[in-house]
Amino acid sequence: FEVMRRAMGFTMNWNAHIATRQHLRTTENASFWVAEESPKWGRKRIVGYARSLVREGFWNLNEFFIAPEYQRRGIGTGLLTQCLDDGARFGAHTHFVLASQHFGADALYMRAAGCFPRVPMVLMAGSLGALPSPPQQESAILDSALPALRPVLTFFSFPHFAQQEPLCADPIVLTPEIQAEIDALDRAIVGYARPQEHRHWANQMGGAKGVARLFRKASAGSSGAIVGYGYMSTHTSGPVLAVEQTDLPRMTAHLALLQRTLVPRDELIFFTEHDHFLALTGTNDLMLKWLLDCGWRIAYNYLLMSSRDFGQFKNYICHNPLYMP
């Protein structure tokens, strides 16, 4: 983590990273390589590392960092080659990475992994409390787990959009049938399914009092097709997926209000304003405009680089911290 922090050049909260790192260390088709310095005297120390994952033929480089003083020595090429070789053994046919626009690293992704810049990525930062939720009838979201709070949580109004059909929201319970529906949505919107990650997200952010929700058209009820899903916690956000892009803001606002209302906050966050982060592609113009109008700001710019085009990311908010989309 110290290598990552120094390579990125700013302070990061370890609590936001630990659960996903534990998941990536133990899940199948994952690769994790480190570069160590072995001095004549003293202990070895890690000076760089790379981590990747394969799901349904999609190879994702989710961590790749070299300590600043060890860059440009060929260490990165060696680490990336090992992860690519592992990916080939796991059946990868497509490579992609969320890249931090480091010129040397970007050139290496192009040369070694065949990944080229496809779309810009934008990390938005702001207060969950700034996302509006006035009690208007249009755009209603009915949450089955919260009848006592329904007058507060049911309705969301956005002046940017026309009236939308009400949705119902239910806590995510990953039965085989629900998982199959989510897998189909992921293949259609993201490009591939990742049931292992959904189990991790549901475990971290789900449960009766958690902020993990499935969304359906209210007119169809609990038997209707899933039209979206979303996850949120104190230290992480996403992913959030919507079959219709215009549903993304109200789904996000619903998750935000659930997070603020239901999830116990630690003392530091309780007494201070706490920035939340949402990771979006530049093609998601509707969400970016809405967040900016809500007073959020751009915290970081980076790139989605890949060996081919895939996904419909205007309908999607990525997982953050950025270990996987």
PDB file of C-alpha atoms in Angstrom:
ATOM      1  CA  PHE A   1       0.000   0.000   0.000  1.00  0.00           C
ATOM      2  CA  GLU A   2       2.893   2.352   0.702  1.00  0.00           C
ATOM      3  CA  VAL A   3       4.247   1.738  -2.822  1.00  0.00           C
ATOM      4  CA  MET A   4       0.801   2.571  -4.214  1.00  0.00           C
ATOM      5  CA  ARG A   5       0.493   5.699  -2.075  1.00  0.00           C
ATOM      6  CA  ARG A   6       3.915   6.999  -3.065  1.00  0.00           C
ATOM      7  CA  ALA A   7       3.433   6.218  -6.755  1.00  0.00           C
ATOM      8  CA  MET A   8       0.038   7.991  -6.787  1.00  0.00           C
ATOM      9  CA  GLY A   9       1.455  10.955  -4.881  1.00  0.00           C
ATOM     10  CA  PHE A  10      -1.336  11.601  -2.406  1.00  0.00           C
ATOM     11  CA  THR A  11      -2.681  10.317   0.901  1.00  0.00           C
ATOM     12  CA  MET A  12      -5.246   7.495   0.786  1.00  0.00           C
ATOM     13  CA  ASN A  13      -7.469   5.836   3.365  1.00  0.00           C
ATOM     14  CA  TRP A  14      -6.399   2.236   3.963  1.00  0.00           C
ATOM     15  CA  ASN A  15      -9.882   1.287   5.223  1.00  0.00           C
ATOM     16  CA  ALA A  16     -11.304   1.907   1.758  1.00  0.00           C
ATOM     17  CA  HIS A  17      -8.930  -0.663   0.241  1.00  0.00           C
ATOM     18  CA  ILE A  18      -8.538  -3.547   2.641  1.00  0.00           C
ATOM     19  CA  ALA A  19     -11.690  -5.588   1.871  1.00  0.00           C
ATOM     20  CA  THR A  20     -11.239  -5.544  -1.904  1.00  0.00           C
ATOM     21  CA  ARG A  21      -7.542  -6.374  -1.599  1.00  0.00           C
ATOM     22  CA  GLN A  22      -8.396  -9.367   0.549  1.00  0.00           C
ATOM     23  CA  HIS A  23     -10.934 -10.468  -2.058  1.00  0.00           C
ATOM     24  CA  LEU A  24      -8.446 -10.133  -4.920  1.00  0.00           C
ATOM     25  CA  ARG A  25      -5.831 -12.081  -2.976  1.00  0.00           C
ATOM     26  CA  THR A  26      -8.105 -15.110  -2.589  1.00  0.00           C
ATOM     27  CA  THR A  27     -10.392 -15.167  -5.639  1.00  0.00           C
ATOM     28  CA  GLU A  28      -9.834 -17.501  -8.586  1.00  0.00           C
ATOM     29  CA  ASN A  29      -8.040 -16.508 -11.809  1.00  0.00           C
ATOM     30  CA  ALA A  30      -6.182 -13.754  -9.980  1.00  0.00           C
ATOM     31  CA  SER A  31      -2.503 -12.957 -10.431  1.00  0.00           C
ATOM     32  CA  PHE A  32      -0.314 -11.048  -7.965  1.00  0.00           C
ATOM     33  CA  TRP A  33       3.414 -10.390  -8.507  1.00  0.00           C
ATOM     34  CA  VAL A  34       5.821  -8.282  -6.473  1.00  0.00           C
ATOM     35  CA  ALA A  35       9.294  -6.915  -7.162  1.00  0.00           C
ATOM     36  CA  GLU A  36      11.593  -6.957  -4.166  1.00  0.00           C
ATOM     37  CA  GLU A  37      14.871  -5.244  -3.446  1.00  0.00           C
ATOM     38  CA  SER A  38      17.349  -7.566  -1.720  1.00  0.00           C
ATOM     39  CA  PRO A  39      20.046  -5.401  -0.150  1.00  0.00           C
ATOM     40  CA  LYS A  40      23.304  -6.879   1.062  1.00  0.00           C
ATOM     41  CA  TRP A  41      22.398  -5.791   4.566  1.00  0.00           C
ATOM     42  CA  GLY A  42      18.950  -5.437   6.013  1.00  0.00           C
ATOM     43  CA  ARG A  43      15.527  -6.807   5.107  1.00  0.00           C
ATOM     44  CA  LYS A  44      13.996  -7.183   1.679  1.00  0.00           C
ATOM     45  CA  ARG A  45      11.407  -4.621   0.719  1.00  0.00           C
ATOM     46  CA  ILE A  46       8.760  -4.446  -1.993  1.00  0.00           C
ATOM     47  CA  VAL A  47       9.515  -1.773  -4.606  1.00  0.00           C
ATOM     48  CA  GLY A  48       6.772  -2.587  -7.115  1.00  0.00           C
ATOM     49  CA  TYR A  49       3.874  -4.917  -7.776  1.00  0.00           C
ATOM     50  CA  ALA A  50       1.161  -5.841 -10.283  1.00  0.00           C
ATOM     51  CA  ARG A  51      -2.186  -7.530  -9.824  1.00  0.00           C
ATOM     52  CA  SER A  52      -4.644  -8.765 -12.473  1.00  0.00           C
ATOM     53  CA  LEU A  53      -7.859 -10.741 -12.759  1.00  0.00           C
ATOM     54  CA  VAL A  54      -9.628 -12.692 -15.518  1.00  0.00           C
ATOM     55  CA  ARG A  55     -13.400 -12.998 -15.816  1.00  0.00           C
ATOM     56  CA  GLU A  56     -15.011 -14.698 -18.838  1.00  0.00           C
ATOM     57  CA  GLY A  57     -11.965 -13.992 -20.985  1.00  0.00           C
ATOM     58  CA  PHE A  58     -11.559 -10.351 -19.876  1.00  0.00           C
ATOM     59  CA  TRP A  59      -8.161  -9.626 -18.311  1.00  0.00           C
ATOM     60  CA  ASN A  60      -8.150  -6.558 -16.055  1.00  0.00           C
ATOM     61  CA  LEU A  61      -4.945  -5.074 -14.648  1.00  0.00           C
ATOM     62  CA  ASN A  62      -6.317  -3.783 -11.345  1.00  0.00           C
ATOM     63  CA  GLU A  63      -3.068  -2.674  -9.674  1.00  0.00           C
ATOM     64  CA  PHE A  64       0.296  -1.756 -11.169  1.00  0.00           C
ATOM     65  CA  PHE A  65       2.671   0.458  -9.192  1.00  0.00           C
ATOM     66  CA  ILE A  66       6.424   1.006  -8.990  1.00  0.00           C
ATOM     67  CA  ALA A  67       8.048   3.144  -6.283  1.00  0.00           C
ATOM     68  CA  PRO A  68       9.115   6.418  -7.930  1.00  0.00           C
ATOM     69  CA  GLU A  69      12.864   5.907  -7.467  1.00  0.00           C
ATOM     70  CA  TYR A  70      12.680   2.435  -9.104  1.00  0.00           C
ATOM     71  CA  GLN A  71      10.797   3.440 -12.245  1.00  0.00           C
ATOM     72  CA  ARG A  72      12.392   3.166 -15.720  1.00  0.00           C
ATOM     73  CA  ARG A  73      14.490   0.147 -14.753  1.00  0.00           C
ATOM     74  CA  GLY A  74      12.461  -2.538 -16.530  1.00  0.00           C
ATOM     75  CA  ILE A  75      10.700  -3.638 -13.353  1.00  0.00           C
ATOM     76  CA  GLY A  76       7.266  -2.710 -14.706  1.00  0.00           C
ATOM     77  CA  THR A  77       7.808  -4.656 -17.917  1.00  0.00           C
ATOM     78  CA  GLY A  78       8.737  -7.753 -15.938  1.00  0.00           C
ATOM     79  CA  LEU A  79       5.737  -7.516 -13.639  1.00  0.00           C
ATOM     80  CA  LEU A  80       3.279  -6.835 -16.461  1.00  0.00           C
ATOM     81  CA  THR A  81       4.657  -9.739 -18.499  1.00  0.00           C
ATOM     82  CA  GLN A  82       4.058 -12.126 -15.596  1.00  0.00           C
ATOM     83  CA  CYS A  83       0.433 -10.969 -15.227  1.00  0.00           C
ATOM     84  CA  LEU A  84      -0.173 -11.246 -18.977  1.00  0.00           C
ATOM     85  CA  ASP A  85       1.255 -14.761 -19.012  1.00  0.00           C
ATOM     86  CA  ASP A  86      -1.056 -15.733 -16.160  1.00  0.00           C
ATOM     87  CA  GLY A  87      -3.979 -14.156 -18.023  1.00  0.00           C
ATOM     88  CA  ALA A  88      -3.225 -16.239 -21.107  1.00  0.00           C
ATOM     89  CA  ARG A  89      -3.316 -19.383 -18.966  1.00  0.00           C
ATOM     90  CA  PHE A  90      -6.700 -18.271 -17.621  1.00  0.00           C
ATOM     91  CA  GLY A  91      -8.084 -17.914 -21.169  1.00  0.00           C
ATOM     92  CA  ALA A  92      -7.957 -14.130 -21.620  1.00  0.00           C
ATOM     93  CA  HIS A  93      -8.969 -12.798 -25.037  1.00  0.00           C
ATOM     94  CA  THR A  94      -9.468  -9.116 -24.113  1.00  0.00           C
ATOM     95  CA  HIS A  95      -7.188  -6.868 -22.045  1.00  0.00           C
ATOM     96  CA  PHE A  96      -8.151  -3.653 -20.286  1.00  0.00           C
ATOM     97  CA  VAL A  97      -6.876  -1.319 -17.592  1.00  0.00           C
ATOM     98  CA  LEU A  98      -8.060   1.838 -15.853  1.00  0.00           C
ATOM     99  CA  ALA A  99      -4.881   3.838 -16.376  1.00  0.00           C
ATOM    100  CA  SER A 100      -3.676   6.895 -14.475  1.00  0.00           C
ATOM    101  CA  GLN A 101      -2.245   8.697 -17.526  1.00  0.00           C
ATOM    102  CA  HIS A 102       1.371   8.038 -16.631  1.00  0.00           C
ATOM    103  CA  PHE A 103       3.081   8.359 -20.016  1.00  0.00           C
ATOM    104  CA  GLY A 104       5.561   5.559 -19.489  1.00  0.00           C
ATOM    105  CA  ALA A 105       2.940   3.163 -18.150  1.00  0.00           C
ATOM    106  CA  ASP A 106       0.474   4.030 -20.925  1.00  0.00           C
ATOM    107  CA  ALA A 107       3.086   3.282 -23.573  1.00  0.00           C
ATOM    108  CA  LEU A 108       3.790  -0.048 -21.865  1.00  0.00           C
ATOM    109  CA  TYR A 109       0.076  -0.944 -21.896  1.00  0.00           C
ATOM    110  CA  MET A 110      -0.049  -0.234 -25.622  1.00  0.00           C
ATOM    111  CA  ARG A 111       3.140  -2.086 -26.436  1.00  0.00           C
ATOM    112  CA  ALA A 112       2.887  -5.126 -24.162  1.00  0.00           C
ATOM    113  CA  ALA A 113      -0.869  -5.587 -23.568  1.00  0.00           C
ATOM    114  CA  GLY A 114      -2.315  -4.139 -26.780  1.00  0.00           C
ATOM    115  CA  CYS A 115      -4.396  -1.691 -24.722  1.00  0.00           C
ATOM    116  CA  PHE A 116      -5.144   1.669 -26.332  1.00  0.00           C
ATOM    117  CA  PRO A 117      -7.049   4.676 -24.942  1.00  0.00           C
ATOM    118  CA  ARG A 118     -10.795   4.255 -25.528  1.00  0.00           C
ATOM    119  CA  VAL A 119     -12.676   6.663 -23.242  1.00  0.00           C
ATOM    120  CA  PRO A 120     -11.773   9.147 -20.496  1.00  0.00           C
ATOM    121  CA  MET A 121     -12.579   8.255 -16.901  1.00  0.00           C
ATOM    122  CA  VAL A 122     -13.662  10.834 -14.314  1.00  0.00           C
ATOM    123  CA  LEU A 123     -13.585  10.387 -10.538  1.00  0.00           C
ATOM    124  CA  MET A 124     -16.208  12.662  -8.992  1.00  0.00           C
ATOM    125  CA  ALA A 125     -16.088  13.741  -5.347  1.00  0.00           C
ATOM    126  CA  GLY A 126     -18.724  15.319  -3.158  1.00  0.00           C
ATOM    127  CA  SER A 127     -21.139  15.027  -0.272  1.00  0.00           C
ATOM    128  CA  LEU A 128     -23.908  12.443  -0.321  1.00  0.00           C
ATOM    129  CA  GLY A 129     -26.040  15.047   1.407  1.00  0.00           C
ATOM    130  CA  ALA A 130     -25.831  17.245  -1.692  1.00  0.00           C
ATOM    131  CA  LEU A 131     -27.742  14.704  -3.786  1.00  0.00           C
ATOM    132  CA  PRO A 132     -31.366  15.893  -3.786  1.00  0.00           C
ATOM    133  CA  SER A 133     -34.288  13.851  -2.474  1.00  0.00           C
ATOM    134  CA  PRO A 134     -37.356  16.117  -2.084  1.00  0.00           C
ATOM    135  CA  PRO A 135     -40.751  14.426  -1.554  1.00  0.00           C
ATOM    136  CA  GLN A 136     -42.133  14.701  -5.083  1.00  0.00           C
ATOM    137  CA  GLN A 137     -44.379  12.073  -6.657  1.00  0.00           C
ATOM    138  CA  GLU A 138     -42.495  11.667  -9.902  1.00  0.00           C
ATOM    139  CA  SER A 139     -39.522   9.282 -10.043  1.00  0.00           C
ATOM    140  CA  ALA A 140     -40.654   7.378  -6.923  1.00  0.00           C
ATOM    141  CA  ILE A 141     -38.515   4.547  -5.543  1.00  0.00           C
ATOM    142  CA  LEU A 142     -40.394   2.226  -3.171  1.00  0.00           C
ATOM    143  CA  ASP A 143     -38.060   0.434  -0.803  1.00  0.00           C
ATOM    144  CA  SER A 144     -39.552  -2.789   0.543  1.00  0.00           C
ATOM    145  CA  ALA A 145     -37.081  -3.026   3.431  1.00  0.00           C
ATOM    146  CA  LEU A 146     -37.887   0.399   4.867  1.00  0.00           C
ATOM    147  CA  PRO A 147     -41.643   0.877   5.322  1.00  0.00           C
ATOM    148  CA  ALA A 148     -41.149   3.038   8.401  1.00  0.00           C
ATOM    149  CA  LEU A 149     -38.953   5.448   6.452  1.00  0.00           C
ATOM    150  CA  ARG A 150     -40.943   5.338   3.242  1.00  0.00           C
ATOM    151  CA  PRO A 151     -42.211   8.953   3.479  1.00  0.00           C
ATOM    152  CA  VAL A 152     -38.558  10.074   3.551  1.00  0.00           C
ATOM    153  CA  LEU A 153     -36.984   7.548   1.219  1.00  0.00           C
ATOM    154  CA  THR A 154     -39.670   6.896  -1.345  1.00  0.00           C
ATOM    155  CA  PHE A 155     -39.541   9.904  -3.638  1.00  0.00           C
ATOM    156  CA  PHE A 156     -36.817  11.585  -5.649  1.00  0.00           C
ATOM    157  CA  SER A 157     -37.349  14.510  -7.985  1.00  0.00           C
ATOM    158  CA  PHE A 158     -34.828  15.709 -10.546  1.00  0.00           C
ATOM    159  CA  PRO A 159     -35.646  18.863 -12.497  1.00  0.00           C
ATOM    160  CA  HIS A 160     -33.292  17.668 -15.271  1.00  0.00           C
ATOM    161  CA  PHE A 161     -35.528  14.794 -16.313  1.00  0.00           C
ATOM    162  CA  ALA A 162     -39.066  14.066 -17.362  1.00  0.00           C
ATOM    163  CA  GLN A 163     -41.368  12.062 -15.073  1.00  0.00           C
ATOM    164  CA  GLN A 164     -40.277   8.429 -14.840  1.00  0.00           C
ATOM    165  CA  GLU A 165     -42.145   5.265 -13.964  1.00  0.00           C
ATOM    166  CA  PRO A 166     -41.756   4.406 -10.262  1.00  0.00           C
ATOM    167  CA  LEU A 167     -39.249   1.740  -9.285  1.00  0.00           C
ATOM    168  CA  CYS A 168     -39.191  -0.670  -6.384  1.00  0.00           C
ATOM    169  CA  ALA A 169     -35.969  -1.462  -4.525  1.00  0.00           C
ATOM    170  CA  ASP A 170     -35.129  -4.637  -2.611  1.00  0.00           C
ATOM    171  CA  PRO A 171     -32.015  -5.685  -0.687  1.00  0.00           C
ATOM    172  CA  ILE A 172     -29.735  -7.866  -2.795  1.00  0.00           C
ATOM    173  CA  VAL A 173     -30.032 -11.544  -1.890  1.00  0.00           C
ATOM    174  CA  LEU A 174     -27.953 -13.572  -4.327  1.00  0.00           C
ATOM    175  CA  THR A 175     -30.111 -16.589  -5.007  1.00  0.00           C
ATOM    176  CA  PRO A 176     -29.123 -18.598  -8.114  1.00  0.00           C
ATOM    177  CA  GLU A 177     -32.011 -16.981 -10.011  1.00  0.00           C
ATOM    178  CA  ILE A 178     -31.034 -13.438  -8.988  1.00  0.00           C
ATOM    179  CA  GLN A 179     -27.377 -14.104  -9.779  1.00  0.00           C
ATOM    180  CA  ALA A 180     -28.319 -15.367 -13.259  1.00  0.00           C
ATOM    181  CA  GLU A 181     -30.283 -12.146 -13.924  1.00  0.00           C
ATOM    182  CA  ILE A 182     -27.405  -9.980 -12.698  1.00  0.00           C
ATOM    183  CA  ASP A 183     -24.940 -11.955 -14.840  1.00  0.00           C
ATOM    184  CA  ALA A 184     -27.098 -11.311 -17.905  1.00  0.00           C
ATOM    185  CA  LEU A 185     -27.218  -7.578 -17.137  1.00  0.00           C
ATOM    186  CA  ASP A 186     -23.450  -7.457 -16.650  1.00  0.00           C
ATOM    187  CA  ARG A 187     -22.820  -9.213 -19.966  1.00  0.00           C
ATOM    188  CA  ALA A 188     -25.119  -6.749 -21.739  1.00  0.00           C
ATOM    189  CA  ILE A 189     -23.822  -3.534 -20.108  1.00  0.00           C
ATOM    190  CA  VAL A 190     -20.301  -4.266 -18.813  1.00  0.00           C
ATOM    191  CA  GLY A 191     -19.332  -6.968 -21.325  1.00  0.00           C
ATOM    192  CA  TYR A 192     -18.793  -9.914 -18.981  1.00  0.00           C
ATOM    193  CA  ALA A 193     -20.236 -11.466 -15.813  1.00  0.00           C
ATOM    194  CA  ARG A 194     -18.424 -11.557 -12.458  1.00  0.00           C
ATOM    195  CA  PRO A 195     -20.495 -13.469  -9.883  1.00  0.00           C
ATOM    196  CA  GLN A 196     -17.461 -13.714  -7.587  1.00  0.00           C
ATOM    197  CA  GLU A 197     -17.334  -9.930  -7.270  1.00  0.00           C
ATOM    198  CA  HIS A 198     -21.077  -9.673  -6.628  1.00  0.00           C
ATOM    199  CA  ARG A 199     -20.743 -12.133  -3.769  1.00  0.00           C
ATOM    200  CA  HIS A 200     -17.943  -9.968  -2.365  1.00  0.00           C
ATOM    201  CA  TRP A 201     -19.911  -6.719  -2.795  1.00  0.00           C
ATOM    202  CA  ALA A 202     -23.093  -8.218  -1.346  1.00  0.00           C
ATOM    203  CA  ASN A 203     -21.129  -9.525   1.629  1.00  0.00           C
ATOM    204  CA  GLN A 204     -19.514  -6.130   2.223  1.00  0.00           C
ATOM    205  CA  MET A 205     -22.477  -3.855   1.470  1.00  0.00           C
ATOM    206  CA  GLY A 206     -25.578  -6.065   1.573  1.00  0.00           C
ATOM    207  CA  GLY A 207     -27.893  -7.550   4.154  1.00  0.00           C
ATOM    208  CA  ALA A 208     -31.188  -6.254   5.485  1.00  0.00           C
ATOM    209  CA  LYS A 209     -29.557  -3.085   6.856  1.00  0.00           C
ATOM    210  CA  GLY A 210     -26.957  -2.678   4.126  1.00  0.00           C
ATOM    211  CA  VAL A 211     -26.972  -0.450   1.072  1.00  0.00           C
ATOM    212  CA  ALA A 212     -27.104  -2.968  -1.769  1.00  0.00           C
ATOM    213  CA  ARG A 213     -30.247  -2.858  -3.866  1.00  0.00           C
ATOM    214  CA  LEU A 214     -31.945  -4.459  -6.857  1.00  0.00           C
ATOM    215  CA  PHE A 215     -34.303  -2.196  -8.801  1.00  0.00           C
ATOM    216  CA  ARG A 216     -37.414  -3.251 -10.747  1.00  0.00           C
ATOM    217  CA  LYS A 217     -40.308  -1.395 -12.348  1.00  0.00           C
ATOM    218  CA  ALA A 218     -42.878  -0.874  -9.589  1.00  0.00           C
ATOM    219  CA  SER A 219     -45.695  -1.882 -11.924  1.00  0.00           C
ATOM    220  CA  ALA A 220     -44.124  -5.348 -12.282  1.00  0.00           C
ATOM    221  CA  GLY A 221     -43.449  -5.818  -8.564  1.00  0.00           C
ATOM    222  CA  SER A 222     -41.001  -8.309  -7.097  1.00  0.00           C
ATOM    223  CA  SER A 223     -41.571 -10.723  -9.987  1.00  0.00           C
ATOM    224  CA  GLY A 224     -40.527  -8.214 -12.641  1.00  0.00           C
ATOM    225  CA  ALA A 225     -37.237  -8.106 -14.479  1.00  0.00           C
ATOM    226  CA  ILE A 226     -34.310  -6.408 -12.763  1.00  0.00           C
ATOM    227  CA  VAL A 227     -33.662  -3.009 -14.372  1.00  0.00           C
ATOM    228  CA  GLY A 228     -30.644  -2.087 -12.261  1.00  0.00           C
ATOM    229  CA  TYR A 229     -28.582  -2.713  -9.172  1.00  0.00           C
ATOM    230  CA  GLY A 230     -26.307  -0.714  -6.918  1.00  0.00           C
ATOM    231  CA  TYR A 231     -23.932  -0.921  -3.953  1.00  0.00           C
ATOM    232  CA  MET A 232     -22.647   1.707  -1.526  1.00  0.00           C
ATOM    233  CA  SER A 233     -20.848   1.838   1.809  1.00  0.00           C
ATOM    234  CA  THR A 234     -19.009   4.338   3.972  1.00  0.00           C
ATOM    235  CA  HIS A 235     -15.657   3.807   2.266  1.00  0.00           C
ATOM    236  CA  THR A 236     -16.645   2.418  -1.148  1.00  0.00           C
ATOM    237  CA  SER A 237     -19.200   3.045  -3.872  1.00  0.00           C
ATOM    238  CA  GLY A 238     -20.565   1.101  -6.787  1.00  0.00           C
ATOM    239  CA  PRO A 239     -20.915  -0.495  -9.011  1.00  0.00           C
ATOM    240  CA  VAL A 240     -24.297   0.893 -10.062  1.00  0.00           C
ATOM    241  CA  LEU A 241     -25.910  -0.356 -13.283  1.00  0.00           C
ATOM    242  CA  ALA A 242     -29.109   0.770 -15.006  1.00  0.00           C
ATOM    243  CA  VAL A 243     -30.729  -0.689 -18.112  1.00  0.00           C
ATOM    244  CA  GLU A 244     -31.966   2.854 -18.861  1.00  0.00           C
ATOM    245  CA  GLN A 245     -29.384   5.581 -18.357  1.00  0.00           C
ATOM    246  CA  THR A 246     -31.974   8.031 -17.025  1.00  0.00           C
ATOM    247  CA  ASP A 247     -32.533   5.755 -14.012  1.00  0.00           C
ATOM    248  CA  LEU A 248     -28.932   6.116 -12.801  1.00  0.00           C
ATOM    249  CA  PRO A 249     -29.326   9.427 -10.896  1.00  0.00           C
ATOM    250  CA  ARG A 250     -32.368   8.383  -8.905  1.00  0.00           C
ATOM    251  CA  MET A 251     -30.857   4.961  -8.154  1.00  0.00           C
ATOM    252  CA  THR A 252     -27.676   6.682  -6.952  1.00  0.00           C
ATOM    253  CA  ALA A 253     -29.627   9.196  -4.866  1.00  0.00           C
ATOM    254  CA  HIS A 254     -31.608   6.374  -3.282  1.00  0.00           C
ATOM    255  CA  LEU A 255     -28.425   4.511  -2.347  1.00  0.00           C
ATOM    256  CA  ALA A 256     -26.933   7.746  -0.993  1.00  0.00           C
ATOM    257  CA  LEU A 257     -29.916   8.463   1.228  1.00  0.00           C
ATOM    258  CA  LEU A 258     -29.967   4.863   2.478  1.00  0.00           C
ATOM    259  CA  GLN A 259     -26.266   5.177   3.277  1.00  0.00           C
ATOM    260  CA  ARG A 260     -26.759   8.411   5.192  1.00  0.00           C
ATOM    261  CA  THR A 261     -29.844   7.139   7.021  1.00  0.00           C
ATOM    262  CA  LEU A 262     -29.111   3.513   7.853  1.00  0.00           C
ATOM    263  CA  VAL A 263     -25.387   2.911   8.079  1.00  0.00           C
ATOM    264  CA  PRO A 264     -23.649   3.798  11.371  1.00  0.00           C
ATOM    265  CA  ARG A 265     -20.947   6.370  10.823  1.00  0.00           C
ATOM    266  CA  ASP A 266     -17.649   6.441  12.650  1.00  0.00           C
ATOM    267  CA  GLU A 267     -16.896   9.406  14.891  1.00  0.00           C
ATOM    268  CA  LEU A 268     -14.642  11.188  12.402  1.00  0.00           C
ATOM    269  CA  ILE A 269     -17.176  11.031   9.570  1.00  0.00           C
ATOM    270  CA  PHE A 270     -20.020  11.941  11.928  1.00  0.00           C
ATOM    271  CA  PHE A 271     -18.423  15.210  12.987  1.00  0.00           C
ATOM    272  CA  THR A 272     -16.819  16.212   9.678  1.00  0.00           C
ATOM    273  CA  GLU A 273     -17.942  16.537   6.087  1.00  0.00           C
ATOM    274  CA  HIS A 274     -16.975  13.353   4.287  1.00  0.00           C
ATOM    275  CA  ASP A 275     -16.340  13.240   0.553  1.00  0.00           C
ATOM    276  CA  HIS A 276     -17.729  10.287  -1.312  1.00  0.00           C
ATOM    277  CA  PHE A 277     -16.383   9.231  -4.713  1.00  0.00           C
ATOM    278  CA  LEU A 278     -18.104   7.975  -7.866  1.00  0.00           C
ATOM    279  CA  ALA A 279     -16.116   6.670 -10.855  1.00  0.00           C
ATOM    280  CA  LEU A 280     -17.642   7.288 -14.285  1.00  0.00           C
ATOM    281  CA  THR A 281     -16.665   7.198 -17.932  1.00  0.00           C
ATOM    282  CA  GLY A 282     -16.727  10.427 -19.901  1.00  0.00           C
ATOM    283  CA  THR A 283     -19.537   8.917 -21.997  1.00  0.00           C
ATOM    284  CA  ASN A 284     -21.835   9.063 -18.969  1.00  0.00           C
ATOM    285  CA  ASP A 285     -22.730  12.675 -19.679  1.00  0.00           C
ATOM    286  CA  LEU A 286     -26.060  12.582 -17.873  1.00  0.00           C
ATOM    287  CA  MET A 287     -24.566  11.505 -14.529  1.00  0.00           C
ATOM    288  CA  LEU A 288     -21.595  13.859 -14.832  1.00  0.00           C
ATOM    289  CA  LYS A 289     -23.883  16.834 -15.511  1.00  0.00           C
ATOM    290  CA  TRP A 290     -26.178  15.888 -12.629  1.00  0.00           C
ATOM    291  CA  LEU A 291     -23.328  15.502 -10.120  1.00  0.00           C
ATOM    292  CA  LEU A 292     -21.788  18.824 -11.159  1.00  0.00           C
ATOM    293  CA  ASP A 293     -25.198  20.492 -10.784  1.00  0.00           C
ATOM    294  CA  CYS A 294     -25.378  18.965  -7.287  1.00  0.00           C
ATOM    295  CA  GLY A 295     -22.115  20.674  -6.343  1.00  0.00           C
ATOM    296  CA  TRP A 296     -19.767  17.734  -6.804  1.00  0.00           C
ATOM    297  CA  ARG A 297     -16.322  18.285  -8.329  1.00  0.00           C
ATOM    298  CA  ILE A 298     -13.846  16.430 -10.516  1.00  0.00           C
ATOM    299  CA  ALA A 299     -11.208  14.836  -8.277  1.00  0.00           C
ATOM    300  CA  TYR A 300      -9.184  12.871 -10.821  1.00  0.00           C
ATOM    301  CA  ASN A 301      -8.959  12.119 -14.543  1.00  0.00           C
ATOM    302  CA  TYR A 302      -7.679   8.860 -16.013  1.00  0.00           C
ATOM    303  CA  LEU A 303      -8.311   6.512 -18.967  1.00  0.00           C
ATOM    304  CA  LEU A 304     -10.053   3.288 -19.866  1.00  0.00           C
ATOM    305  CA  MET A 305      -7.525   1.530 -22.110  1.00  0.00           C
ATOM    306  CA  SER A 306      -8.368  -1.772 -23.779  1.00  0.00           C
ATOM    307  CA  SER A 307      -7.439  -4.119 -26.597  1.00  0.00           C
ATOM    308  CA  ARG A 308     -10.903  -3.634 -28.136  1.00  0.00           C
ATOM    309  CA  ASP A 309     -14.072  -1.649 -27.537  1.00  0.00           C
ATOM    310  CA  PHE A 310     -16.589  -3.180 -25.134  1.00  0.00           C
ATOM    311  CA  GLY A 311     -19.336  -2.238 -22.716  1.00  0.00           C
ATOM    312  CA  GLN A 312     -22.073   0.400 -22.511  1.00  0.00           C
ATOM    313  CA  PHE A 313     -20.561   2.489 -19.765  1.00  0.00           C
ATOM    314  CA  LYS A 314     -22.975   5.394 -20.085  1.00  0.00           C
ATOM    315  CA  ASN A 315     -25.330   3.102 -18.145  1.00  0.00           C
ATOM    316  CA  TYR A 316     -22.820   2.346 -15.418  1.00  0.00           C
ATOM    317  CA  ILE A 317     -20.900   3.653 -12.399  1.00  0.00           C
ATOM    318  CA  CYS A 318     -17.698   1.749 -11.645  1.00  0.00           C
ATOM    319  CA  HIS A 319     -16.611   0.307  -8.319  1.00  0.00           C
ATOM    320  CA  ASN A 320     -14.411   2.654  -6.330  1.00  0.00           C
ATOM    321  CA  PRO A 321     -11.629   2.310  -5.103  1.00  0.00           C
ATOM    322  CA  LEU A 322     -10.563   1.469  -8.616  1.00  0.00           C
ATOM    323  CA  TYR A 323      -9.516  -2.155  -8.367  1.00  0.00           C
ATOM    324  CA  MET A 324     -12.165  -3.315 -10.855  1.00  0.00           C
ATOM    325  CA  PRO A 325     -14.877  -1.639 -12.928  1.00  0.00           C
TER     326      PRO A 325
END
